[in-house]
């Protein structure tokens, strides 16, 4: 085990009988490194990157694994498909095609909370905690909760996993670091985070297996009723798992091959969402791949960081160009506070302040391809029609024929969204019934129907705001007796 001081630690474990260099030679996870890092630091510190900002006072929202005694103080937690709720474990289940001599590699990654406390000497010579301090060089320092990355690599032959589950410790050690400032000091403290990961394999058919990877917080909360801020000191933050290996090919959970669809539905992940990593072209059908990323955030298969992005802004929900512009407009005082808050905030400001014009220009937008314009339009599902924009079109009265049935406003339908290349959220709408609100024609000549989903408690509100789900005609199944839609 190796600890790298203020930047966290790494560790490696090999299966019994194997030496570590052979078991972990090379790094198969480099193809998903940028996306995995974005997951690790998503929401770590948000614009305007200042400690005083309200949004930076309530943090750690994804993949938080706390001691079980604290999580279940009010009863067991309800399992979910992503990690936006606090839990004490994560479970990833997936399908994998594998050769008999395959070796599975697992990388468990998370952030470990680090309390940065600024201290000043008192009259008695003893240090006391303070909120801020200015060093002899004039640099400001603020007390703040940082976090450092920690990861652990595990490896087992598939044959060994088939004989029974294997468990390895994935704990992060406690540490204390002191930085003298002349006028005071900064003390960084990390508490011991206890955790372990259990991996199991089950043979389903020749060459097809189901894997289960479960990571648990194994710590005990000193006080099960302590505030969340205290319990976080023993937590795994932004926890996620990477899977790869020699002789392995993972099956997409969101869009599996037709022959494996029922098997894939039988996999049950909890508080994490597994997707294929790396470029889609690594497999012929796009539905299998050599790497799996199981993250506490819902992602599509083969997620990628845009090549135009010059660096992480810790907020993937924002547009880089807009966020960069807003950061440029911070006042000198605001930038000074951000730099004093956290070293990562300082690096963001340095990058923005020194960004060359050509790099900034690249943030304005990019066209990936002109050939599949219709396909890309379907994926984005834009509706361009406006009242009075074209006298020949009327979303509330137009119809489109599906299976011999004209569908228009008021028509009842069943949703069968295509899953490949679609919004990842669409998988939760498969088989749901809905009502058509309007028919829209896109500029490329394609048609989309706006629908409201039945049993959605906010359907009426969404309709009032004009917020709908959009689907192609071939993603809808008419319901009813085939009569004309209501006038």
Short mmCIF file of C-alpha atoms in Angstrom, two decimals:
data_model
loop_
_atom_site.label_atom_id
_atom_site.label_comp_id
_atom_site.label_asym_id
_atom_site.label_seq_id
_atom_site.Cartn_x
_atom_site.Cartn_y
_atom_site.Cartn_z
CA UNK A 1 0.00 0.00 0.00
CA UNK A 2 1.29 3.46 -0.88
CA UNK A 3 0.08 6.81 0.37
CA UNK A 4 0.92 9.90 -1.65
CA UNK A 5 0.44 12.53 1.01
CA UNK A 6 -2.03 15.29 0.30
CA UNK A 7 -3.07 13.83 -3.04
CA UNK A 8 -4.56 10.59 -1.73
CA UNK A 9 -3.38 7.03 -2.20
CA UNK A 10 -3.43 4.00 -4.44
CA UNK A 11 -3.17 0.32 -3.70
CA UNK A 12 -3.05 -2.97 -5.59
CA UNK A 13 -4.22 -6.45 -4.71
CA UNK A 14 -3.63 -9.57 -6.80
CA UNK A 15 -5.32 -12.91 -6.56
CA UNK A 16 -3.55 -15.54 -4.46
CA UNK A 17 -0.75 -17.21 -6.40
CA UNK A 18 -0.29 -14.27 -8.79
CA UNK A 19 2.25 -11.51 -8.51
CA UNK A 20 0.91 -8.01 -8.88
CA UNK A 21 2.85 -6.94 -12.00
CA UNK A 22 1.45 -9.89 -13.99
CA UNK A 23 -2.06 -9.46 -12.65
CA UNK A 24 -2.18 -5.71 -13.26
CA UNK A 25 0.24 -5.15 -16.15
CA UNK A 26 -0.76 -2.09 -18.18
CA UNK A 27 -3.83 -0.01 -17.47
CA UNK A 28 -6.98 -1.02 -19.36
CA UNK A 29 -8.88 1.84 -17.71
CA UNK A 30 -7.07 4.67 -19.53
CA UNK A 31 -9.78 4.70 -22.21
CA UNK A 32 -12.33 5.84 -19.59
CA UNK A 33 -9.96 7.90 -17.43
CA UNK A 34 -11.31 11.35 -18.37
CA UNK A 35 -14.95 10.35 -17.85
CA UNK A 36 -14.17 8.57 -14.57
CA UNK A 37 -12.37 11.67 -13.28
CA UNK A 38 -15.35 13.82 -14.26
CA UNK A 39 -17.58 11.48 -12.24
CA UNK A 40 -15.18 11.59 -9.29
CA UNK A 41 -15.24 15.40 -9.10
CA UNK A 42 -18.79 16.11 -10.29
CA UNK A 43 -20.18 18.74 -7.91
CA UNK A 44 -16.93 18.86 -5.92
CA UNK A 45 -16.93 22.67 -6.00
CA UNK A 46 -19.39 24.66 -8.09
CA UNK A 47 -19.27 28.10 -9.70
CA UNK A 48 -18.46 30.69 -8.35
CA UNK A 49 -16.03 28.31 -6.56
CA UNK A 50 -16.19 30.25 -3.28
CA UNK A 51 -16.66 28.84 0.19
CA UNK A 52 -19.26 31.52 0.93
CA UNK A 53 -21.50 30.40 -1.96
CA UNK A 54 -24.64 28.64 -0.68
CA UNK A 55 -24.29 25.81 -3.21
CA UNK A 56 -20.83 25.00 -1.81
CA UNK A 57 -22.10 24.61 1.73
CA UNK A 58 -24.17 21.47 0.99
CA UNK A 59 -21.89 19.10 -0.86
CA UNK A 60 -21.25 15.44 -1.65
CA UNK A 61 -24.46 14.45 -3.41
CA UNK A 62 -23.43 11.41 -5.48
CA UNK A 63 -22.05 8.01 -4.58
CA UNK A 64 -21.86 8.68 -0.83
CA UNK A 65 -21.30 5.47 1.18
CA UNK A 66 -21.58 6.16 4.91
CA UNK A 67 -21.33 3.82 7.91
CA UNK A 68 -24.31 1.48 7.96
CA UNK A 69 -25.27 2.35 11.54
CA UNK A 70 -25.63 6.02 10.55
CA UNK A 71 -27.53 5.33 7.31
CA UNK A 72 -30.01 2.94 8.92
CA UNK A 73 -30.62 4.92 12.09
CA UNK A 74 -34.20 5.44 10.86
CA UNK A 75 -34.57 2.09 9.08
CA UNK A 76 -33.22 0.31 5.98
CA UNK A 77 -32.60 2.38 2.86
CA UNK A 78 -34.65 1.85 -0.30
CA UNK A 79 -32.53 0.68 -3.22
CA UNK A 80 -32.26 2.97 -6.22
CA UNK A 81 -30.62 2.77 -9.63
CA UNK A 82 -28.25 5.68 -9.10
CA UNK A 83 -26.29 7.09 -6.22
CA UNK A 84 -28.04 10.36 -5.45
CA UNK A 85 -29.23 8.92 -2.10
CA UNK A 86 -26.96 8.16 0.85
CA UNK A 87 -26.32 4.46 1.32
CA UNK A 88 -23.77 2.17 2.95
CA UNK A 89 -23.13 -0.02 -0.11
CA UNK A 90 -23.10 -0.09 -3.91
CA UNK A 91 -23.88 -3.17 -5.99
CA UNK A 92 -23.06 -3.64 -9.67
CA UNK A 93 -24.45 -6.62 -11.56
CA UNK A 94 -23.57 -7.13 -15.22
CA UNK A 95 -23.16 -9.70 -17.95
CA UNK A 96 -19.80 -10.60 -19.40
CA UNK A 97 -18.62 -12.88 -22.18
CA UNK A 98 -15.36 -14.47 -21.13
CA UNK A 99 -12.79 -17.07 -22.00
CA UNK A 100 -12.09 -19.81 -19.43
CA UNK A 101 -8.70 -18.30 -18.55
CA UNK A 102 -10.01 -14.73 -18.22
CA UNK A 103 -8.76 -12.44 -15.43
CA UNK A 104 -11.09 -9.80 -14.04
CA UNK A 105 -9.70 -6.42 -13.00
CA UNK A 106 -11.64 -4.14 -10.66
CA UNK A 107 -10.73 -0.59 -9.76
CA UNK A 108 -12.62 0.99 -6.85
CA UNK A 109 -12.33 4.79 -6.70
CA UNK A 110 -13.65 7.41 -4.32
CA UNK A 111 -12.84 10.67 -2.59
CA UNK A 112 -11.80 10.80 1.06
CA UNK A 113 -12.87 13.86 3.02
CA UNK A 114 -10.02 16.07 4.19
CA UNK A 115 -10.64 18.84 6.67
CA UNK A 116 -8.43 21.86 6.01
CA UNK A 117 -8.28 23.80 9.26
CA UNK A 118 -6.50 27.14 9.48
CA UNK A 119 -4.95 27.76 12.90
CA UNK A 120 -3.41 30.83 14.52
CA UNK A 121 -1.23 31.00 17.67
CA UNK A 122 -2.92 32.38 20.77
CA UNK A 123 -1.37 34.45 23.54
CA UNK A 124 -0.42 31.26 25.36
CA UNK A 125 1.44 30.02 22.29
CA UNK A 126 -1.09 27.29 21.57
CA UNK A 127 -2.73 27.09 18.15
CA UNK A 128 -6.46 27.68 17.91
CA UNK A 129 -8.77 27.13 14.91
CA UNK A 130 -9.77 30.20 12.90
CA UNK A 131 -11.83 30.63 9.73
CA UNK A 132 -9.19 32.51 7.76
CA UNK A 133 -5.57 33.57 7.89
CA UNK A 134 -3.20 35.51 5.69
CA UNK A 135 0.29 34.11 5.33
CA UNK A 136 3.54 36.09 5.43
CA UNK A 137 3.49 36.25 1.62
CA UNK A 138 0.02 37.84 1.65
CA UNK A 139 -1.78 34.70 0.45
CA UNK A 140 -5.18 34.13 2.05
CA UNK A 141 -6.11 30.72 3.48
CA UNK A 142 -9.63 29.60 4.43
CA UNK A 143 -10.75 26.62 6.50
CA UNK A 144 -12.62 24.27 4.18
CA UNK A 145 -13.53 20.64 3.55
CA UNK A 146 -11.37 19.33 0.73
CA UNK A 147 -11.22 15.77 -0.56
CA UNK A 148 -8.45 13.64 -1.99
CA UNK A 149 -8.77 10.76 -4.48
CA UNK A 150 -8.23 7.18 -3.42
CA UNK A 151 -8.33 4.11 -5.60
CA UNK A 152 -7.58 0.43 -5.24
CA UNK A 153 -6.94 -2.16 -7.93
CA UNK A 154 -8.06 -5.77 -7.52
CA UNK A 155 -7.58 -8.78 -9.80
CA UNK A 156 -8.82 -12.37 -9.78
CA UNK A 157 -8.98 -15.15 -12.36
CA UNK A 158 -12.57 -15.80 -13.39
CA UNK A 159 -12.14 -19.47 -12.50
CA UNK A 160 -11.41 -18.51 -8.88
CA UNK A 161 -14.47 -16.28 -8.67
CA UNK A 162 -16.65 -19.13 -9.92
CA UNK A 163 -15.54 -21.16 -6.90
CA UNK A 164 -16.88 -18.55 -4.52
CA UNK A 165 -16.99 -14.80 -3.75
CA UNK A 166 -13.72 -13.02 -3.02
CA UNK A 167 -13.39 -10.00 -0.71
CA UNK A 168 -10.63 -7.41 -0.49
CA UNK A 169 -10.13 -4.36 1.69
CA UNK A 170 -10.46 -1.00 -0.07
CA UNK A 171 -9.91 1.23 2.99
CA UNK A 172 -8.21 4.62 2.97
CA UNK A 173 -5.84 5.37 5.89
CA UNK A 174 -6.04 8.29 8.26
CA UNK A 175 -3.49 11.07 7.79
CA UNK A 176 -2.46 14.46 9.18
CA UNK A 177 -0.41 17.07 7.28
CA UNK A 178 0.76 20.43 8.61
CA UNK A 179 1.79 23.43 6.52
CA UNK A 180 3.54 26.25 8.35
CA UNK A 181 2.57 29.77 7.26
CA UNK A 182 4.68 31.93 9.54
CA UNK A 183 1.65 33.75 10.93
CA UNK A 184 -0.01 30.43 11.64
CA UNK A 185 -0.47 27.06 10.04
CA UNK A 186 -2.83 24.90 7.98
CA UNK A 187 -3.59 21.41 9.29
CA UNK A 188 -5.19 18.85 6.99
CA UNK A 189 -6.76 15.81 8.63
CA UNK A 190 -8.28 12.67 7.12
CA UNK A 191 -10.01 9.99 9.17
CA UNK A 192 -9.72 6.28 8.48
CA UNK A 193 -12.32 5.17 5.93
CA UNK A 194 -13.05 1.45 6.33
CA UNK A 195 -14.43 -0.36 3.29
CA UNK A 196 -14.28 -3.64 1.43
CA UNK A 197 -15.29 -4.94 -1.99
CA UNK A 198 -16.72 -8.40 -2.69
CA UNK A 199 -16.72 -9.87 -6.20
CA UNK A 200 -18.68 -12.96 -7.29
CA UNK A 201 -19.26 -14.68 -10.63
CA UNK A 202 -22.02 -17.02 -11.84
CA UNK A 203 -21.96 -19.09 -15.02
CA UNK A 204 -25.16 -18.64 -17.06
CA UNK A 205 -24.21 -20.40 -20.31
CA UNK A 206 -21.14 -21.38 -22.30
CA UNK A 207 -18.93 -18.30 -22.28
CA UNK A 208 -21.56 -16.11 -20.55
CA UNK A 209 -21.33 -15.06 -16.90
CA UNK A 210 -22.99 -12.68 -14.45
CA UNK A 211 -20.69 -10.63 -12.25
CA UNK A 212 -21.61 -9.00 -8.96
CA UNK A 213 -19.33 -6.35 -7.45
CA UNK A 214 -20.39 -4.97 -4.08
CA UNK A 215 -18.53 -2.26 -2.18
CA UNK A 216 -19.51 -1.55 1.42
CA UNK A 217 -18.59 1.00 4.04
CA UNK A 218 -17.39 -1.24 6.86
CA UNK A 219 -16.99 1.52 9.44
CA UNK A 220 -18.99 2.12 12.62
CA UNK A 221 -20.38 5.58 13.26
CA UNK A 222 -19.46 6.74 16.78
CA UNK A 223 -22.87 8.42 16.96
CA UNK A 224 -25.68 7.15 14.69
CA UNK A 225 -27.53 10.43 15.26
CA UNK A 226 -24.58 12.69 14.46
CA UNK A 227 -25.04 15.39 11.80
CA UNK A 228 -24.31 14.29 8.24
CA UNK A 229 -21.27 16.58 8.13
CA UNK A 230 -19.65 14.53 10.89
CA UNK A 231 -20.57 11.16 9.38
CA UNK A 232 -19.00 12.20 6.06
CA UNK A 233 -15.56 12.04 7.67
CA UNK A 234 -15.82 8.24 7.47
CA UNK A 235 -17.53 8.09 4.08
CA UNK A 236 -16.60 7.07 0.56
CA UNK A 237 -17.50 10.06 -1.63
CA UNK A 238 -18.37 9.86 -5.34
CA UNK A 239 -17.65 6.12 -5.16
CA UNK A 240 -17.59 4.28 -8.48
CA UNK A 241 -16.16 1.12 -10.00
CA UNK A 242 -14.30 0.27 -13.20
CA UNK A 243 -14.23 -3.27 -14.61
CA UNK A 244 -11.97 -4.70 -17.32
CA UNK A 245 -9.77 -7.70 -17.92
CA UNK A 246 -8.03 -10.06 -20.29
CA UNK A 247 -10.41 -12.27 -22.28
CA UNK A 248 -13.51 -10.34 -21.15
CA UNK A 249 -16.22 -8.49 -23.08
CA UNK A 250 -18.95 -6.72 -21.12
CA UNK A 251 -22.57 -6.60 -22.31
CA UNK A 252 -24.49 -3.32 -22.36
CA UNK A 253 -27.13 -3.12 -19.63
CA UNK A 254 -29.03 -0.31 -21.37
CA UNK A 255 -29.05 -1.76 -24.90
CA UNK A 256 -28.00 -5.42 -24.81
CA UNK A 257 -28.00 -7.65 -27.90
CA UNK A 258 -31.48 -9.07 -28.56
CA UNK A 259 -30.44 -12.58 -27.54
CA UNK A 260 -29.29 -11.34 -24.10
CA UNK A 261 -32.07 -8.87 -23.34
CA UNK A 262 -33.84 -11.06 -20.77
CA UNK A 263 -30.55 -11.96 -19.09
CA UNK A 264 -29.61 -8.30 -18.85
CA UNK A 265 -32.96 -7.44 -17.24
CA UNK A 266 -32.16 -9.99 -14.56
CA UNK A 267 -29.16 -7.95 -13.39
CA UNK A 268 -29.93 -5.73 -10.42
CA UNK A 269 -27.56 -2.89 -9.62
CA UNK A 270 -28.11 -0.65 -6.60
CA UNK A 271 -27.02 2.96 -6.06
CA UNK A 272 -24.90 2.80 -9.20
CA UNK A 273 -25.47 2.62 -12.96
CA UNK A 274 -23.20 0.46 -15.17
CA UNK A 275 -22.45 1.54 -18.76
CA UNK A 276 -19.94 0.51 -21.40
CA UNK A 277 -16.82 2.66 -21.42
CA UNK A 278 -14.47 3.70 -24.17
CA UNK A 279 -15.25 4.53 -27.83
CA UNK A 280 -18.34 2.85 -29.32
CA UNK A 281 -16.26 1.54 -32.22
CA UNK A 282 -14.40 -0.91 -29.96
CA UNK A 283 -17.09 -3.53 -30.65
CA UNK A 284 -18.84 -4.38 -33.89
CA UNK A 285 -22.38 -3.97 -32.55
CA UNK A 286 -21.78 -1.17 -30.02
CA UNK A 287 -23.61 -3.31 -27.44
CA UNK A 288 -20.49 -4.90 -25.94
CA UNK A 289 -17.14 -3.54 -24.86
CA UNK A 290 -13.91 -4.26 -23.00
CA UNK A 291 -14.49 -1.81 -20.14
CA UNK A 292 -17.43 -1.12 -17.82
CA UNK A 293 -17.92 2.07 -15.79
CA UNK A 294 -20.37 1.76 -12.92
CA UNK A 295 -21.08 5.30 -11.71
CA UNK A 296 -23.48 6.92 -9.23
CA UNK A 297 -24.66 9.16 -12.10
CA UNK A 298 -26.85 7.95 -14.98
CA UNK A 299 -24.77 8.01 -18.16
CA UNK A 300 -25.22 6.59 -21.67
CA UNK A 301 -23.04 3.81 -23.01
CA UNK A 302 -19.63 5.01 -24.26
CA UNK A 303 -19.67 8.44 -22.54
CA UNK A 304 -16.93 10.79 -23.72
CA UNK A 305 -15.53 14.14 -22.64
CA UNK A 306 -15.73 16.57 -25.56
CA UNK A 307 -12.25 17.12 -27.04
CA UNK A 308 -12.92 20.88 -27.08
CA UNK A 309 -13.17 20.97 -23.27
CA UNK A 310 -9.85 22.29 -21.88
CA UNK A 311 -10.44 20.98 -18.36
CA UNK A 312 -12.96 19.96 -15.72
CA UNK A 313 -15.23 22.66 -14.28
CA UNK A 314 -16.80 20.19 -11.80
CA UNK A 315 -20.28 20.82 -13.25
CA UNK A 316 -21.15 18.60 -16.22
CA UNK A 317 -24.70 20.00 -16.27
CA UNK A 318 -23.37 23.38 -17.41
CA UNK A 319 -22.13 24.42 -20.86
CA UNK A 320 -18.35 24.96 -20.77
CA UNK A 321 -18.49 28.21 -22.75
CA UNK A 322 -21.11 29.82 -20.49
CA UNK A 323 -19.41 28.67 -17.30
CA UNK A 324 -16.02 29.88 -18.55
CA UNK A 325 -17.45 33.30 -19.45
CA UNK A 326 -19.07 33.64 -16.04
CA UNK A 327 -15.83 32.66 -14.32
CA UNK A 328 -13.95 35.28 -16.33
CA UNK A 329 -16.36 37.93 -15.03
CA UNK A 330 -15.72 37.24 -11.33
CA UNK A 331 -14.36 40.27 -9.51
CA UNK A 332 -10.81 40.29 -8.17
CA UNK A 333 -12.20 39.89 -4.65
CA UNK A 334 -14.32 36.90 -5.67
CA UNK A 335 -11.38 35.27 -7.40
CA UNK A 336 -9.20 35.82 -4.33
CA UNK A 337 -11.77 34.06 -2.13
CA UNK A 338 -12.07 31.17 -4.60
CA UNK A 339 -8.28 30.72 -4.68
CA UNK A 340 -8.19 30.69 -0.88
CA UNK A 341 -11.03 28.15 -0.75
CA UNK A 342 -9.48 25.22 -2.58
CA UNK A 343 -6.45 24.46 -4.80
CA UNK A 344 -8.72 23.01 -7.50
CA UNK A 345 -10.64 26.27 -7.66
CA UNK A 346 -7.35 28.12 -8.02
CA UNK A 347 -6.37 25.88 -10.93
CA UNK A 348 -9.69 26.54 -12.68
CA UNK A 349 -9.16 30.29 -12.34
CA UNK A 350 -5.58 30.01 -13.62
CA UNK A 351 -6.76 28.06 -16.65
CA UNK A 352 -9.57 30.49 -17.44
CA UNK A 353 -7.41 33.59 -16.95
CA UNK A 354 -4.71 32.29 -19.29
CA UNK A 355 -6.93 30.57 -21.88
CA UNK A 356 -5.73 31.31 -25.45
CA UNK A 357 -8.37 32.82 -27.80
CA UNK A 358 -8.33 29.78 -30.09
CA UNK A 359 -9.09 27.44 -27.17
CA UNK A 360 -11.96 29.63 -26.03
CA UNK A 361 -13.31 29.80 -29.60
CA UNK A 362 -13.47 25.99 -29.67
CA UNK A 363 -15.92 26.09 -26.76
CA UNK A 364 -18.54 27.79 -28.94
CA UNK A 365 -19.63 24.53 -30.55
CA UNK A 366 -18.68 21.70 -32.87
CA UNK A 367 -20.28 19.70 -35.68
CA UNK A 368 -19.37 16.05 -35.28
CA UNK A 369 -20.84 14.86 -38.59
CA UNK A 370 -22.98 16.17 -41.43
CA UNK A 371 -23.93 12.77 -42.85
CA UNK A 372 -26.36 11.35 -40.24
CA UNK A 373 -28.23 14.61 -39.73
CA UNK A 374 -31.62 12.92 -39.45
CA UNK A 375 -30.31 10.43 -36.92
CA UNK A 376 -28.73 13.15 -34.77
CA UNK A 377 -31.92 15.20 -34.92
CA UNK A 378 -33.85 12.20 -33.64
CA UNK A 379 -31.49 11.84 -30.70
CA UNK A 380 -31.82 15.46 -29.69
CA UNK A 381 -35.54 15.55 -30.48
CA UNK A 382 -35.79 19.31 -31.19
CA UNK A 383 -39.18 20.83 -32.10
CA UNK A 384 -38.81 24.09 -34.04
CA UNK A 385 -42.44 24.95 -34.84
CA UNK A 386 -43.83 28.22 -33.50
CA UNK A 387 -47.31 29.69 -33.76
CA UNK A 388 -47.58 31.48 -37.10
CA UNK A 389 -44.20 30.14 -38.27
CA UNK A 390 -45.72 27.96 -41.02
CA UNK A 391 -49.36 28.14 -42.01
CA UNK A 392 -49.21 24.54 -43.27
CA UNK A 393 -48.36 23.01 -39.88
CA UNK A 394 -50.39 22.81 -36.69
CA UNK A 395 -49.06 20.63 -33.86
CA UNK A 396 -52.42 20.48 -32.09
CA UNK A 397 -54.40 19.30 -35.14
CA UNK A 398 -51.83 17.45 -37.28
CA UNK A 399 -51.78 13.66 -37.22
CA UNK A 400 -49.35 10.93 -38.17
CA UNK A 401 -50.36 7.38 -39.06
CA UNK A 402 -48.87 4.53 -37.01
CA UNK A 403 -49.90 0.93 -37.70
CA UNK A 404 -52.84 2.24 -39.70
CA UNK A 405 -54.05 4.44 -36.84
CA UNK A 406 -53.91 8.26 -37.08
CA UNK A 407 -52.28 9.71 -33.94
CA UNK A 408 -52.72 13.29 -32.85
CA UNK A 409 -53.54 15.39 -29.81
CA UNK A 410 -55.44 13.26 -27.29
CA UNK A 411 -54.45 9.88 -28.77
CA UNK A 412 -53.55 7.13 -26.34
CA UNK A 413 -50.23 5.33 -26.95
CA UNK A 414 -47.81 2.87 -25.38
CA UNK A 415 -44.13 3.88 -25.29
CA UNK A 416 -41.48 1.63 -26.83
CA UNK A 417 -38.46 3.96 -27.08
CA UNK A 418 -35.40 2.75 -28.89
CA UNK A 419 -32.63 2.48 -26.32
CA UNK A 420 -29.49 2.67 -28.43
CA UNK A 421 -28.37 6.29 -28.88
CA UNK A 422 -31.36 7.62 -26.93
CA UNK A 423 -31.67 9.46 -23.66
CA UNK A 424 -30.64 7.03 -20.90
CA UNK A 425 -33.78 8.01 -18.98
CA UNK A 426 -35.98 6.51 -21.73
CA UNK A 427 -35.37 3.00 -20.40
CA UNK A 428 -37.68 3.81 -17.49
CA UNK A 429 -40.53 4.63 -19.88
CA UNK A 430 -40.58 1.33 -21.78
CA UNK A 431 -44.10 -0.09 -21.73
CA UNK A 432 -45.64 2.99 -20.06
CA UNK A 433 -48.88 4.42 -21.47
CA UNK A 434 -49.13 8.08 -22.43
CA UNK A 435 -51.26 10.69 -24.18
CA UNK A 436 -50.18 12.60 -27.27
CA UNK A 437 -50.09 16.37 -26.73
CA UNK A 438 -48.87 17.53 -30.15
CA UNK A 439 -47.26 16.47 -33.44
CA UNK A 440 -44.10 18.34 -34.44
CA UNK A 441 -42.26 18.42 -37.77
CA UNK A 442 -38.49 19.00 -37.61
CA UNK A 443 -36.49 21.01 -40.11
CA UNK A 444 -35.02 17.79 -41.53
CA UNK A 445 -38.48 16.48 -42.38
CA UNK A 446 -38.76 14.01 -39.49
CA UNK A 447 -41.76 13.85 -37.16
CA UNK A 448 -41.89 13.66 -33.38
CA UNK A 449 -44.84 13.35 -31.06
CA UNK A 450 -44.92 15.17 -27.74
CA UNK A 451 -46.51 13.05 -25.00
CA UNK A 452 -47.36 13.21 -21.32
CA UNK A 453 -46.80 9.98 -19.38
CA UNK A 454 -49.66 8.45 -17.42
CA UNK A 455 -49.23 8.11 -13.66
CA UNK A 456 -46.81 11.04 -13.65
CA UNK A 457 -47.97 13.20 -10.72
CA UNK A 458 -46.46 16.25 -12.42
CA UNK A 459 -48.02 15.58 -15.86
CA UNK A 460 -50.52 18.42 -15.59
CA UNK A 461 -47.82 20.85 -14.50
CA UNK A 462 -45.50 19.71 -17.32
CA UNK A 463 -48.30 20.21 -19.82
CA UNK A 464 -48.97 23.70 -18.51
CA UNK A 465 -45.29 24.58 -18.94
CA UNK A 466 -45.05 22.84 -22.31
CA UNK A 467 -42.54 20.27 -21.09
CA UNK A 468 -43.05 16.94 -22.84
CA UNK A 469 -41.31 13.71 -23.75
CA UNK A 470 -40.68 13.46 -27.50
CA UNK A 471 -40.75 10.22 -29.51
CA UNK A 472 -40.61 9.13 -33.12
CA UNK A 473 -43.72 7.48 -34.58
CA UNK A 474 -42.02 4.06 -34.67
CA UNK A 475 -41.43 4.30 -30.90
CA UNK A 476 -45.18 4.46 -30.18
CA UNK A 477 -47.88 1.79 -30.19
CA UNK A 478 -51.47 3.03 -30.66
CA UNK A 479 -53.96 2.14 -27.91
CA UNK A 480 -57.71 2.16 -28.30
CA UNK A 481 -60.11 1.12 -31.05
CA UNK A 482 -58.33 2.81 -33.97
CA UNK A 483 -60.74 5.71 -34.28
CA UNK A 484 -59.68 9.23 -35.20
CA UNK A 485 -58.04 11.29 -32.41
CA UNK A 486 -60.33 13.72 -30.59
CA UNK A 487 -60.96 17.01 -32.47
#
